[in-house]
Amino acid sequence: GSGNHLKYTLFGDVVNTASRMESTSIPNRVQCTRETADLIREQAPNMIEVERRGETEVKGKGKLETFFVNPPKDGFGDDWGGDGGPGFLI
C-alpha cells in the first residue's frame, strides 16, 4: 500500500526568492536573504556563520541585503558538502 505520505508544495514568492538567491550568488557559495540569516543566527548561533554580502540587485525585488552562509567550523565534517554536493540546505 501507499500509506499516508505528506506532500508539500512550495510556490510563489518563496520559490522565486530561492531561485534568485541561487542565480545571483557566486560559485560554491550559499547565499540567503536577511530573513534567513536572522533565523540562522537565532537557531544556530554557535554552529553556522553568516557573512554579510551587501546589497544585491534581485530581479523582481530590487536591491536586497544578502548574506553568505559559511561552512561550520566544527561539527559537520564531510556532511557540509565539501565535495560539491548539497550537504547543507537552507
Coordinates of N, CA and C in Angstrom, one line a residue, residues 19-87:
S19 N 15.2 30.9 -6.1 CA 15.8 30.9 -7.4 C 16.7 32.1 -7.6
R20 N 16.3 33.3 -7.2 CA 17.1 34.5 -7.3 C 18.3 34.4 -6.5
M21 N 18.2 33.8 -5.3 CA 19.4 33.7 -4.4 C 20.5 32.8 -5.1
E22 N 20.0 31.8 -5.7 CA 20.9 30.9 -6.4 C 21.5 31.5 -7.6
S23 N 20.7 32.2 -8.4 CA 21.2 32.8 -9.7 C 22.1 34.0 -9.5
T24 N 22.0 34.7 -8.4 CA 22.8 35.9 -8.1 C 24.0 35.6 -7.2
S25 N 24.1 34.4 -6.8 CA 25.2 34.0 -5.9 C 26.5 33.8 -6.7
I26 N 27.6 33.4 -6.1 CA 28.8 33.1 -6.8 C 29.0 31.6 -6.6
P27 N 29.8 31.0 -7.5 CA 30.1 29.5 -7.4 C 30.5 29.1 -6.1
N28 N 30.0 27.9 -5.6 CA 30.4 27.3 -4.4 C 30.0 28.1 -3.1
R29 N 29.1 29.0 -3.2 CA 28.7 29.8 -2.1 C 27.2 29.7 -1.9
V30 N 26.7 29.6 -0.7 CA 25.3 29.6 -0.4 C 24.9 31.1 0.0
Q31 N 24.0 31.6 -0.8 CA 23.5 33.0 -0.5 C 22.1 33.0 0.1
C32 N 21.8 33.9 1.0 CA 20.5 33.9 1.6 C 20.0 35.3 1.8
T33 N 18.8 35.5 2.1 CA 18.2 36.8 2.4 C 18.5 37.1 3.9
R34 N 18.2 38.4 4.3 CA 18.3 38.8 5.7 C 17.4 38.0 6.6
E35 N 16.2 37.7 6.1 CA 15.3 36.9 7.0 C 15.9 35.5 7.3
T36 N 16.5 34.9 6.3 CA 17.1 33.6 6.5 C 18.3 33.7 7.4
A37 N 19.2 34.7 7.2 CA 20.3 35.0 8.0 C 19.9 35.2 9.5
D38 N 18.9 35.9 9.7 CA 18.4 36.2 11.1 C 18.0 34.9 11.7
L39 N 17.3 34.0 11.0 CA 16.9 32.7 11.5 C 18.1 31.8 11.8
I40 N 19.1 31.8 11.0 CA 20.3 31.0 11.2 C 21.0 31.5 12.5
R41 N 21.1 32.8 12.6 CA 21.7 33.4 13.8 C 21.0 33.1 15.1
E42 N 19.7 33.0 15.0 CA 18.8 32.7 16.1 C 18.9 31.2 16.5
Q43 N 18.8 30.4 15.5 CA 18.7 29.0 15.7 C 20.0 28.2 15.8
A44 N 21.1 28.7 15.3 CA 22.4 28.0 15.3 C 23.5 29.1 15.5
P45 N 23.4 29.8 16.5 CA 24.4 31.0 16.7 C 25.8 30.5 16.8
N46 N 26.1 29.4 17.4 CA 27.5 29.0 17.6 C 27.9 27.9 16.6
M47 N 27.0 27.6 15.6 CA 27.4 26.5 14.7 C 27.6 27.0 13.3
I48 N 26.7 27.9 12.8 CA 26.8 28.4 11.4 C 27.0 29.9 11.4
E49 N 27.9 30.3 10.6 CA 28.2 31.7 10.5 C 27.6 32.3 9.2
V50 N 27.0 33.5 9.3 CA 26.5 34.2 8.1 C 27.4 35.4 7.9
E51 N 27.7 35.7 6.7 CA 28.6 36.8 6.4 C 27.8 37.8 5.5
R52 N 27.7 39.0 5.8 CA 27.0 40.0 5.0 C 27.7 40.2 3.7
R53 N 27.0 40.0 2.6 CA 27.5 40.2 1.3 C 27.3 41.6 0.9
G54 N 26.1 42.2 1.2 CA 25.8 43.5 0.8 C 24.5 43.5 0.1
E55 N 24.2 44.6 -0.6 CA 23.0 44.7 -1.4 C 23.3 44.0 -2.8
T56 N 22.3 43.3 -3.1 CA 22.3 42.5 -4.4 C 21.1 42.9 -5.2
E57 N 21.2 43.2 -6.4 CA 20.1 43.5 -7.3 C 19.4 42.2 -7.6
V58 N 18.2 42.1 -7.3 CA 17.4 40.8 -7.5 C 16.2 41.1 -8.4
K59 N 16.1 40.4 -9.5 CA 15.1 40.6 -10.5 C 13.7 40.5 -9.8
G60 N 12.9 41.5 -10.0 CA 11.5 41.5 -9.5 C 11.4 41.9 -8.0
K61 N 12.6 42.2 -7.4 CA 12.5 42.6 -6.0 C 13.4 43.9 -5.7
G62 N 14.2 44.2 -6.7 CA 15.1 45.4 -6.4 C 16.3 45.0 -5.7
K63 N 16.8 45.9 -4.9 CA 18.0 45.6 -4.1 C 17.6 45.0 -2.8
L64 N 18.3 43.8 -2.5 CA 18.0 43.1 -1.2 C 19.4 43.0 -0.5
E65 N 19.3 43.1 0.8 CA 20.5 42.8 1.6 C 20.7 41.3 1.6
T66 N 21.8 40.8 1.2 CA 22.1 39.4 1.1 C 23.3 39.0 2.0
F67 N 23.3 37.7 2.3 CA 24.4 37.1 3.1 C 24.9 35.8 2.6
F68 N 26.1 35.5 2.8 CA 26.7 34.2 2.5 C 26.6 33.3 3.8
V69 N 26.3 32.0 3.6 CA 26.3 31.1 4.7 C 27.6 30.4 4.6
N70 N 28.4 30.5 5.6 CA 29.8 29.9 5.6 C 29.7 28.5 6.3
P71 N 30.5 27.6 5.8 CA 30.6 26.2 6.3 C 30.9 26.3 7.8
P72 N 30.3 25.4 8.6 CA 30.6 25.4 10.0 C 32.0 25.1 10.3
K73 N 32.6 25.7 11.3 CA 34.0 25.4 11.7 C 34.2 24.0 12.2
D74 N 33.2 23.6 13.0 CA 33.3 22.2 13.6 C 31.9 21.6 13.6
G75 N 31.9 20.3 13.7 CA 30.7 19.6 14.0 C 30.0 19.0 12.8
F76 N 30.3 19.4 11.5 CA 29.6 18.9 10.4 C 30.4 17.9 9.6
G77 N 31.7 18.1 9.7 CA 32.6 17.2 8.9 C 32.3 17.2 7.4
D78 N 32.2 16.0 6.8 CA 32.0 15.9 5.4 C 30.6 16.2 5.0
D79 N 29.7 16.3 6.0 CA 28.3 16.5 5.7 C 28.0 17.8 5.1
W80 N 28.9 18.7 5.2 CA 28.7 20.1 4.7 C 28.6 20.0 3.1
G81 N 29.2 19.1 2.5 CA 29.1 19.0 1.0 C 30.4 19.5 0.4
G82 N 31.5 19.4 1.1 CA 32.7 19.9 0.5 C 33.1 19.3 -0.8
D83 N 32.5 18.2 -1.2 CA 32.8 17.5 -2.4 C 32.0 18.2 -3.6
G84 N 31.3 19.3 -3.3 CA 30.5 19.9 -4.3 C 29.0 19.5 -4.2
G85 N 28.8 18.5 -3.3 CA 27.4 18.0 -3.1 C 26.6 19.0 -2.2
P86 N 25.3 18.8 -2.1 CA 24.4 19.7 -1.4 C 24.3 19.3 0.1
G87 N 25.4 19.0 0.8 CA 25.3 18.6 2.1 C 24.5 19.4 3.1

